[in-house]
Coordinates of C-alpha atoms in Angstrom, one line a residue:
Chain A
X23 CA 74.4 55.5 51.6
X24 CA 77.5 53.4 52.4
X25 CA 79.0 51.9 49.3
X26 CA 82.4 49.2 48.9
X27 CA 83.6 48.6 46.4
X28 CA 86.2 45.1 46.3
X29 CA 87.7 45.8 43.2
X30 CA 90.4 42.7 41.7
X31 CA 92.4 44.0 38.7
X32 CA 96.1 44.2 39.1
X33 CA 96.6 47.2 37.0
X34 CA 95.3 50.7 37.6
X35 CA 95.7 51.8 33.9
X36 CA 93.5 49.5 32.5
X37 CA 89.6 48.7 31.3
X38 CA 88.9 48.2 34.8
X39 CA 91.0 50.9 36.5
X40 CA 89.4 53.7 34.4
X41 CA 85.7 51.9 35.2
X42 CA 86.6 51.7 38.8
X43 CA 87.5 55.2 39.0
X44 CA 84.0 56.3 37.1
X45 CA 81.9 54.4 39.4
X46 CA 83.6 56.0 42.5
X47 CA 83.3 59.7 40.6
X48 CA 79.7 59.0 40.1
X49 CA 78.4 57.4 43.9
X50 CA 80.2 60.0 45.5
X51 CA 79.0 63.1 43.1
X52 CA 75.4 61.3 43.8
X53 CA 76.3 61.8 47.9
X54 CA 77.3 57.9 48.7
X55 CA 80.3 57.7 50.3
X56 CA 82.1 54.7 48.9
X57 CA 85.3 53.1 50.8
X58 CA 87.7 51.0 47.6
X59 CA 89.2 47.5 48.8
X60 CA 91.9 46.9 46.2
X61 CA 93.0 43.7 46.8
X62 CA 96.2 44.1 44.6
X63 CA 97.3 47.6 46.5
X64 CA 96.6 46.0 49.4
X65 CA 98.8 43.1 48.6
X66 CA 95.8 41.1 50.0
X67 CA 97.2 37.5 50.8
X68 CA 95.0 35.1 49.2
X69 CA 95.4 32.1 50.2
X70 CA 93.7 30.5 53.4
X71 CA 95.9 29.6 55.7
X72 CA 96.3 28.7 60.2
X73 CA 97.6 32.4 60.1
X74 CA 94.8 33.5 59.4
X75 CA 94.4 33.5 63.2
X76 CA 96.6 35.2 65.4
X77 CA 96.6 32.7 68.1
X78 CA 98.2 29.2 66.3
X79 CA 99.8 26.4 68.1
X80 CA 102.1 25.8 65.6
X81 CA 101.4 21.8 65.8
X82 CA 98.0 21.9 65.9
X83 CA 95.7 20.1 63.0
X84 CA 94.3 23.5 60.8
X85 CA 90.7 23.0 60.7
X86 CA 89.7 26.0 58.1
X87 CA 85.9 25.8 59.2
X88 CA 86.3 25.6 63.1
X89 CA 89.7 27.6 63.3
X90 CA 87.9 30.3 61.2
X91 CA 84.7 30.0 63.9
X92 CA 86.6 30.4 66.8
X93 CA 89.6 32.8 65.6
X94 CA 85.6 35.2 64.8
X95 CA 84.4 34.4 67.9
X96 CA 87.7 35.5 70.1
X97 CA 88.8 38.2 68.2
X98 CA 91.6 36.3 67.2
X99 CA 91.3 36.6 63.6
X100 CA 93.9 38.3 61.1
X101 CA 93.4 42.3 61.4
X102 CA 92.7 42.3 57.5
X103 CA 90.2 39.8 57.6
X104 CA 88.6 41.8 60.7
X105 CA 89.0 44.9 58.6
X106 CA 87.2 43.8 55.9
X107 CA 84.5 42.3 58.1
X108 CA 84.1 46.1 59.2
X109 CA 83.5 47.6 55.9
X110 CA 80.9 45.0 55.1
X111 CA 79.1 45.6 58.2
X112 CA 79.3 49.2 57.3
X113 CA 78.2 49.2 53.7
X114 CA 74.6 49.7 52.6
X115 CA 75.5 48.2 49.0
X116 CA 79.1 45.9 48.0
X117 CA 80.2 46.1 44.5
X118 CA 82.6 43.2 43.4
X119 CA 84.4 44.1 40.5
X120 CA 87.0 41.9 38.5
X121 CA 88.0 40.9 35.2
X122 CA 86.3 37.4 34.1
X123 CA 89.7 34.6 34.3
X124 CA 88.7 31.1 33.8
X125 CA 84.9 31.7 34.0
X126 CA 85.5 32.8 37.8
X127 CA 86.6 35.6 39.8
X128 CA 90.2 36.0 39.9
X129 CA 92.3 34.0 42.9
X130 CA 92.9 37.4 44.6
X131 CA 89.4 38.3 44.9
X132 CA 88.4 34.5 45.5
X133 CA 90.8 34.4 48.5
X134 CA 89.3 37.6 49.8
X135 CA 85.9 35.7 50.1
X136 CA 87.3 32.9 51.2
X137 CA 89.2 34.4 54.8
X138 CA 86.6 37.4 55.1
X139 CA 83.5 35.0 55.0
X140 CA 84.2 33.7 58.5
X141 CA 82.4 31.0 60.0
X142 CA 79.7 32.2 62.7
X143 CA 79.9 35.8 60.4
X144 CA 79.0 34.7 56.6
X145 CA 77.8 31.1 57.2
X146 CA 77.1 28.6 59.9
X147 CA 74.9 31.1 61.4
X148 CA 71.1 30.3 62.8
X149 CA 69.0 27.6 64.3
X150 CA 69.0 24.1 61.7
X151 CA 65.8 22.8 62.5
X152 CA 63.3 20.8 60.2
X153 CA 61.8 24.2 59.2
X154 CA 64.7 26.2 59.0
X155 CA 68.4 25.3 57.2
X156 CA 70.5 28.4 59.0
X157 CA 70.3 31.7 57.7
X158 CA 71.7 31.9 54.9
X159 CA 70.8 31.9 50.8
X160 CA 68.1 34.9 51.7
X161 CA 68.8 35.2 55.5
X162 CA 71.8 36.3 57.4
X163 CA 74.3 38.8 58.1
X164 CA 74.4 40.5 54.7
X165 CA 70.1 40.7 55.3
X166 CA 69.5 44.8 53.8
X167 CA 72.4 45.3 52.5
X168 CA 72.1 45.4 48.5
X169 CA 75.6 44.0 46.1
X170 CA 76.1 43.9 42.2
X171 CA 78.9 42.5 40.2
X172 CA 80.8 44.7 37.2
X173 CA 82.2 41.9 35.2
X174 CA 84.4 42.2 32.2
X175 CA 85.0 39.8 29.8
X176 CA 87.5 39.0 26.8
X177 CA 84.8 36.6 25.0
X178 CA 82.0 37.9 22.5
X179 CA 78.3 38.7 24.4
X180 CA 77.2 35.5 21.7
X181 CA 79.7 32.6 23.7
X182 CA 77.8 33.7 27.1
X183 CA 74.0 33.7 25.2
X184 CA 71.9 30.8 26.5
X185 CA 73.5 28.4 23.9
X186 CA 77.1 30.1 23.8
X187 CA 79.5 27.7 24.1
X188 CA 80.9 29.3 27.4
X189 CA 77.3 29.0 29.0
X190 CA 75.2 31.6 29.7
X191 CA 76.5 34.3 31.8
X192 CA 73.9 34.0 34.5
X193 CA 75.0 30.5 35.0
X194 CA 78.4 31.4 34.5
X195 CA 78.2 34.0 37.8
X196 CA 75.5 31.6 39.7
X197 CA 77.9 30.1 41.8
X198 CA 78.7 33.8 43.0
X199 CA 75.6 35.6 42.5
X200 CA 73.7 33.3 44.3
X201 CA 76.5 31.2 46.1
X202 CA 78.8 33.9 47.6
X203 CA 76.3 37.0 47.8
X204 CA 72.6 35.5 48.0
X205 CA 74.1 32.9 50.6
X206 CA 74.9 35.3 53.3
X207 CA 71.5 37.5 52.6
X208 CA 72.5 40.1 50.1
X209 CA 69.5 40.9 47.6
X210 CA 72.1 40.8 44.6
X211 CA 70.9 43.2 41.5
X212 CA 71.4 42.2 38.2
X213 CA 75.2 42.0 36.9
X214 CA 76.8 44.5 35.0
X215 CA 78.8 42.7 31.9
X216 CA 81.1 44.2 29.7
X217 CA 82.0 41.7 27.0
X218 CA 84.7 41.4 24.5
X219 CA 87.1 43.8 26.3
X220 CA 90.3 43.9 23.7
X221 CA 87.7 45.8 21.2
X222 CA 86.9 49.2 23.3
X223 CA 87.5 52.5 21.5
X224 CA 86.7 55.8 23.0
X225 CA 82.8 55.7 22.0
X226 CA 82.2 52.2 23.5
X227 CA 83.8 53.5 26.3
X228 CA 81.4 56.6 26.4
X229 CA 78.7 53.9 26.1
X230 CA 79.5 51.7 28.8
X231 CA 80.3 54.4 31.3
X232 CA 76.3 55.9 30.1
X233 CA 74.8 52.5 31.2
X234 CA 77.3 52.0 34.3
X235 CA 76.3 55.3 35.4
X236 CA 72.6 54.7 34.9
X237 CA 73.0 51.3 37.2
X238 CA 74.4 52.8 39.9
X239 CA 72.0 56.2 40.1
X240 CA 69.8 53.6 39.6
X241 CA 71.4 50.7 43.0
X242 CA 68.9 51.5 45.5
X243 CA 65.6 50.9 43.1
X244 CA 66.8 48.0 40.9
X245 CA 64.0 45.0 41.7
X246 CA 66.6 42.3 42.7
X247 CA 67.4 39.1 41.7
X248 CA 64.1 37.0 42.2
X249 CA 66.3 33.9 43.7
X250 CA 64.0 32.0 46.3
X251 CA 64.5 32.2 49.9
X252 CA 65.7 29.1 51.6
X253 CA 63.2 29.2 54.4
X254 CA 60.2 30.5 52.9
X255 CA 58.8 27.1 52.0
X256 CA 60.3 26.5 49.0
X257 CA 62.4 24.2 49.8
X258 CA 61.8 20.5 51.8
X259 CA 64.2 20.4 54.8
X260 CA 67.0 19.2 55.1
X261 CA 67.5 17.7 52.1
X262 CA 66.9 21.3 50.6
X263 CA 65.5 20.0 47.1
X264 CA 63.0 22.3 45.1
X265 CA 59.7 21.4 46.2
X266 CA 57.8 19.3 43.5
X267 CA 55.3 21.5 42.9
X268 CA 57.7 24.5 41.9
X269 CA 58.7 24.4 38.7
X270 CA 57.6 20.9 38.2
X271 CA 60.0 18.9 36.1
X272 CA 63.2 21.7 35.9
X273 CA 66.2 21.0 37.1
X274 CA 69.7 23.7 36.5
X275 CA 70.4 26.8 38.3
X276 CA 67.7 28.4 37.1
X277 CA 65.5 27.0 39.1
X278 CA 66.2 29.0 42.0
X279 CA 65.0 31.9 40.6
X280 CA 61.3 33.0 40.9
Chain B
X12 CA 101.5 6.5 33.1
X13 CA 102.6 9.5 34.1
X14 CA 99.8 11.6 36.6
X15 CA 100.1 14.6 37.7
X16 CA 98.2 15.3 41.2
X17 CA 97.2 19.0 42.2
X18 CA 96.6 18.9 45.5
X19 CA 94.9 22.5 47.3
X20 CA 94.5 21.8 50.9
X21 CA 96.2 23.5 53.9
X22 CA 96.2 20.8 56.6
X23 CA 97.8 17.4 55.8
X24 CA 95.9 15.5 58.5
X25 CA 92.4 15.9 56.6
X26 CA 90.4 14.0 54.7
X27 CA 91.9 15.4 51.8
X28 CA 95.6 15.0 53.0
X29 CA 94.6 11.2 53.9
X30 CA 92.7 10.7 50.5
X31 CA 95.7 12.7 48.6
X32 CA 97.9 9.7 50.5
X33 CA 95.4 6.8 49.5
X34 CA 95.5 8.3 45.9
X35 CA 99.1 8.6 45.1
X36 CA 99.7 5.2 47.0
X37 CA 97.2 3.3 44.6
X38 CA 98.3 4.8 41.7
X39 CA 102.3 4.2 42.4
X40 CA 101.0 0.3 43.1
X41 CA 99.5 0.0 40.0
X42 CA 103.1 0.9 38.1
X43 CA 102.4 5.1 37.5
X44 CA 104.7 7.8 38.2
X45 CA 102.9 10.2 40.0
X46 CA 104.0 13.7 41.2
X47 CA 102.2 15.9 43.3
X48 CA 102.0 19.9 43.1
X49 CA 101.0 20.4 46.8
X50 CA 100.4 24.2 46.7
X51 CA 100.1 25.1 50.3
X52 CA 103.3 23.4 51.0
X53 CA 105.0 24.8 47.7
X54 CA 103.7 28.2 49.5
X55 CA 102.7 29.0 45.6
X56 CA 102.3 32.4 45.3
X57 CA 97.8 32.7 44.1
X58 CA 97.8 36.0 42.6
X59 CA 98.6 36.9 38.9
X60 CA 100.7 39.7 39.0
X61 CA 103.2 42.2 36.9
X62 CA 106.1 39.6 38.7
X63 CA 105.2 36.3 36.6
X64 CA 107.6 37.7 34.1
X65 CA 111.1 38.0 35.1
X66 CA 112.4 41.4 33.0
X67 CA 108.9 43.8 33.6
X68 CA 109.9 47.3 33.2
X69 CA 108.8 48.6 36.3
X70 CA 106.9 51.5 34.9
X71 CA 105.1 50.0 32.0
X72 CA 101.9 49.1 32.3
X73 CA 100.7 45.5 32.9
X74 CA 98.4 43.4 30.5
X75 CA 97.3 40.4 32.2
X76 CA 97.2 38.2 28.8
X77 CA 100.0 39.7 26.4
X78 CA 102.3 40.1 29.6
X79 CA 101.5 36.7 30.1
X80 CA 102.2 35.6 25.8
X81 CA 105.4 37.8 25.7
X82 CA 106.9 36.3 28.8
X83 CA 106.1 32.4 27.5
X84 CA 107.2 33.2 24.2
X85 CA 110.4 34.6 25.0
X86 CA 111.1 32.1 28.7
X87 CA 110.8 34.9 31.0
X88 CA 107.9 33.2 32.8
X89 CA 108.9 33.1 36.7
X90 CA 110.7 29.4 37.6
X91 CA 107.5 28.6 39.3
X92 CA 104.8 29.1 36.2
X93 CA 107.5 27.2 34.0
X94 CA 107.8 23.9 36.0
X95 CA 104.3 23.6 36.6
X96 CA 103.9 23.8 32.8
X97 CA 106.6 21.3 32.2
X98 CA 105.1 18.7 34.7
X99 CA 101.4 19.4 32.9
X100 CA 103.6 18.3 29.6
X101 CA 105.4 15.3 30.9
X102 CA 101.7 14.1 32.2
X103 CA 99.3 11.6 30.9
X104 CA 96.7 12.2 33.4
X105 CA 96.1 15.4 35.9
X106 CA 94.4 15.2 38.9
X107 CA 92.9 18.4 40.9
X108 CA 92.2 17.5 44.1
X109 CA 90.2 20.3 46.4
X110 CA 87.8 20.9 48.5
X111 CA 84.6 22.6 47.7
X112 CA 85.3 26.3 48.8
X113 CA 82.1 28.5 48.1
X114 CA 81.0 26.8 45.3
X115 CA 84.5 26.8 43.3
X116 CA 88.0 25.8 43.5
X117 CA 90.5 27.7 46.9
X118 CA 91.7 30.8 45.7
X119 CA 95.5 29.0 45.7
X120 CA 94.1 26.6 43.3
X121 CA 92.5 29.2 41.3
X122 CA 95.6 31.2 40.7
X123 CA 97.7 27.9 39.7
X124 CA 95.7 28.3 36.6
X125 CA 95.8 31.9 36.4
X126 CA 99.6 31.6 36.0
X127 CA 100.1 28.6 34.7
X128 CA 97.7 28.7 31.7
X129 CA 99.8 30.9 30.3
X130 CA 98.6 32.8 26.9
X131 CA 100.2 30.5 24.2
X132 CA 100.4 27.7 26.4
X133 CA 96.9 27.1 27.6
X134 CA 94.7 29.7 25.7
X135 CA 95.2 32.1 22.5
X136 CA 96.2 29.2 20.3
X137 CA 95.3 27.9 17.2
X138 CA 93.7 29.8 14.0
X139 CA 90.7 31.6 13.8
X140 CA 89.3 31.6 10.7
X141 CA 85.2 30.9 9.8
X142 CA 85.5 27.4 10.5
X143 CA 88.1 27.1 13.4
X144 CA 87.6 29.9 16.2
X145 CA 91.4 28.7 18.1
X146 CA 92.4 25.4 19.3
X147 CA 89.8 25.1 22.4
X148 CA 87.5 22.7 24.0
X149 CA 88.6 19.5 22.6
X150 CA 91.8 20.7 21.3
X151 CA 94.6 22.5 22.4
X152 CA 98.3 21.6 24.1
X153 CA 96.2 19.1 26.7
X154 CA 94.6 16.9 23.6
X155 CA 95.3 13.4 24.6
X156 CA 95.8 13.9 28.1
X157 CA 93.1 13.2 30.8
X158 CA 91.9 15.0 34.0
X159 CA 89.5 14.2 36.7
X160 CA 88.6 16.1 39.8
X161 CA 88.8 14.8 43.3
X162 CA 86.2 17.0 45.0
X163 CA 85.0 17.2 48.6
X164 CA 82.1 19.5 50.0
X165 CA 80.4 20.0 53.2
X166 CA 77.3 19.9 52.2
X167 CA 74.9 17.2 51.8
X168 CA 74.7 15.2 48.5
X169 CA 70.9 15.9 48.1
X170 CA 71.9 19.8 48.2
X171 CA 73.6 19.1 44.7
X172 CA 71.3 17.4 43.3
X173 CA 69.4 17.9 40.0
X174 CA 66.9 20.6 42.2
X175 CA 69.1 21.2 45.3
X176 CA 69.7 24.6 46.3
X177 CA 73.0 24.5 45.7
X178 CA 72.7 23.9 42.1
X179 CA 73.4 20.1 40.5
X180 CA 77.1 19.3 41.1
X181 CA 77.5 18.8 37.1
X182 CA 76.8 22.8 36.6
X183 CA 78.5 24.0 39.8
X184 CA 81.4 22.1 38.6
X185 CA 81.1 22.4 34.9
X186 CA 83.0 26.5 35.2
X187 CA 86.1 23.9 36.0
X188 CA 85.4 20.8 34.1
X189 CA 84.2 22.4 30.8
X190 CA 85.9 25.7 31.2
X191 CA 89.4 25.0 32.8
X192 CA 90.1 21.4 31.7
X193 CA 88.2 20.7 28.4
X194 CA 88.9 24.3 27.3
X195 CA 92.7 23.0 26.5
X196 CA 91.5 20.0 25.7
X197 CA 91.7 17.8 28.3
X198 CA 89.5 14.6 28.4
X199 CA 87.7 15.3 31.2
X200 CA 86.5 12.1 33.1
X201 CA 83.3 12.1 35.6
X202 CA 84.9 13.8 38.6
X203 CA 84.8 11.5 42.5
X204 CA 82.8 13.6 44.9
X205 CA 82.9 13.2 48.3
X206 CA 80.2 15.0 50.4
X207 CA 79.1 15.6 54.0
X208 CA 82.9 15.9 55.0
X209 CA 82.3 15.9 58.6
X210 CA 80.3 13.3 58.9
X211 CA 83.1 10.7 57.6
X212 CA 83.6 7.6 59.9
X213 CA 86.2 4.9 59.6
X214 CA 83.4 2.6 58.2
X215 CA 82.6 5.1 55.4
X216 CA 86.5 6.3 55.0
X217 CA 86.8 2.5 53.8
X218 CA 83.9 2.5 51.3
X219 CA 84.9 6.4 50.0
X220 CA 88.6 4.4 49.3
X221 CA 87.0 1.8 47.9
X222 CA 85.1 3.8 45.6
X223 CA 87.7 5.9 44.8
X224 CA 90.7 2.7 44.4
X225 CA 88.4 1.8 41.4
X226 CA 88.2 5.2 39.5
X227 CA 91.7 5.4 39.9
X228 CA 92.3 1.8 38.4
X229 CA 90.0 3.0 36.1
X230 CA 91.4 6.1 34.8
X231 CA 92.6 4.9 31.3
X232 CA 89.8 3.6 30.5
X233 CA 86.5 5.3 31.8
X234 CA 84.6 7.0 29.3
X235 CA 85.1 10.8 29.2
X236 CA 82.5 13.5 29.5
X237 CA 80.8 14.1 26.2
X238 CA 81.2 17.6 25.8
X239 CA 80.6 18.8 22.3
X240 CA 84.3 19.9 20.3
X241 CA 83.9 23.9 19.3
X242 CA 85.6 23.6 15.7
X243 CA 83.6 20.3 14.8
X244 CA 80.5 21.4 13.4
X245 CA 77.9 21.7 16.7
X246 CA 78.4 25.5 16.8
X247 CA 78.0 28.6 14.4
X248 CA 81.1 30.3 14.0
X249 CA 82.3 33.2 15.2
X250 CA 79.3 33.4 17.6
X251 CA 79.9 30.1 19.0
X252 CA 76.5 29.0 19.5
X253 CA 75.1 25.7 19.4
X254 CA 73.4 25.2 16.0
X255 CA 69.5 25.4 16.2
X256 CA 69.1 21.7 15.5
X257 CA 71.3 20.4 17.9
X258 CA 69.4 19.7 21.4
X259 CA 66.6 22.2 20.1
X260 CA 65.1 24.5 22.4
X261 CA 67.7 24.3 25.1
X262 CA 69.1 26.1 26.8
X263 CA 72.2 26.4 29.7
X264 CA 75.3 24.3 30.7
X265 CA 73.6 20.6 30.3
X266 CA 73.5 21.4 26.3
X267 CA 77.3 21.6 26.2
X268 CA 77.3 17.8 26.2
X269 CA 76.5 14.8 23.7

């Protein structure tokens, strides 16, 4: 299997470097062949911009949806952000992995989504119909391909428990688990976390690197993410509200998981 | 009054740049100083990095957070990280203005904070003891000040509602509102939400002004969001979880405020 890994940490020798360089050991000892974005080698530019496409009139009003539609559509866009559109296409499985800053993914990695996720390739795709919303949180261009996040975090596992003060984590990593990867049809597995990141001696290390390993032997048979399907009826359309009868009375992100 | 406006949008002739104008107009009217941080135009560099200090020894190895303490402690924080700081000191009131990229703030916006919140300056301060874990949500260097966001999506309003798909806009925005501008301890007010961007008329430009004109005249005195202050009794300490008798039985962002 075809495995990326869009990794957002700018130092090699770090929590995250070492973990990086584990996960690649391990897919390819298990036959994967993984390909490594790393956005801070790459001196990936961040920020969304008109040159993102190749073909600007310098006086023209940027538009960031339609200039990203039809800079995709011409094969005008950026080579980086074409390049990356390649390795997505190619990959079987996408790994995002960062550090946890401001209870986001870092601006590096944010900006990567942001100029990859073209319109026409990662959203504004599909027919908008009264039965059918575009394909997207379930459907579209990411459809088969599996991704997972490796998280790490300087906060305690209790701030991100379902009363921690930080919110849980799954609600913490909703607007990307569900937003940025079940959007454009990934089946996203369950997060790996690593919490509380200044306290890791050698055994915790051993330990985490034991239950990172097992998740990724384990990447094509993890059951996925049970969020529901935009178009399978769960959902009135357009408004795209929960259905009453569906978990009658709940309200929050959870909802949108089965 | 002073107010600080921190505007992340590539394209002056938008919605946000013309909103941004409307904004910074009322507020001058109404006898504030305003200045805006227009980051696209500043060309503000997104990604934290090993060059936010000025003296890095090439060859040591970079630590995101003590980097970060060492080079506010002793002012070798780059020009840019120090001025933003100073203007978040001189303000009474800060205003992030953005629109809604994948279900966060743009990447540029994102690593405003990442840089700017330095450790010592934004985070890291405080004592921790049994009863005090740091000065954080509700205190901290921004205790006094306000912030609001000026937010616009694409999407319908119905899609972030309490059961739309997209999550309610209170818990896709509470990452920012609860962990970016309470955490420092901010009063965070109710943010303005514009939705449906392309669907904007002169006839509903007027009313969105209109709307916003009186949050704006409103700012010193609209009644915060209640979140609940770390260090004053609603959570167990270390753990940071909301005591059992304090909305019993619930669980996820909502519970984070009064």
């Amino acid at each position: 299997m075809n495995v990326l890994l869009v990794y957002a940490h700018p130092e090699p020798r770090s929590l995250n470097g070492s973990l990086r360089r584990f996960a690649v050991k391990r897919l390819e000892e298990a036959g994967h062949v993984v390909q490594v974005s790393d956005l801070y080698a790459m001196h990936w530019k961040a920020s969304l911009d008109a040159d993102d496409s190749i073909d600007r009139q310098p006086d023209a009003r940027f538009d960031p949806a339609l200039d990203s539609k039809h800079a995709f559509e011409n094969g005008l866009q950026s080579e980086d952000i074409a390049l990356e559109q390649q390795k997505l296409k190619w990959a079987d499985a996408v790994i995002l992995q960062f550090p946890l800053w401001w209870f986001s993914m870092p601006a590096i990695l944010k900006g990567w989504v942001e100029r990859v996720y073209a319109y026409g390739f990662a959203y504004g795709v599909g027919e908008h119909s009264d039965t059918h919303w575009g394909d997207r949180y379930g459907e579209g261009a990411m459809a088969g391909k599996r991704a997972m996040l490796i998280v790490s975090t300087g906060g305690w596992e209790s701030h991100y428990s379902a009363r921690g003060i930080n919110g849980p984590i799954d609600d913490v990593l909703f607007p990307i688990q569900h937003g940025v990867l079940y959007y454009p049809g990934f089946d996203v597995l369950p997060p790996f976390v690593i919490h509380r990141t200044s306290r890791i001696d050698e055994t915790r290390f051993s330990t985490i690197c034991d239950a990172l390993g097992q998740r990724l032997d384990n990447l094509w048979t993890t059951p996925p993410l049970a969020f529901r399907s935009q178009n399978a009826g769960a959902y009135d359309i357009p408004q795209l509200t929960l259905k009453d009868d569906i978990a009658p009375g709940q309200v929050g992100f959870a909802v949108h998981r089965a």
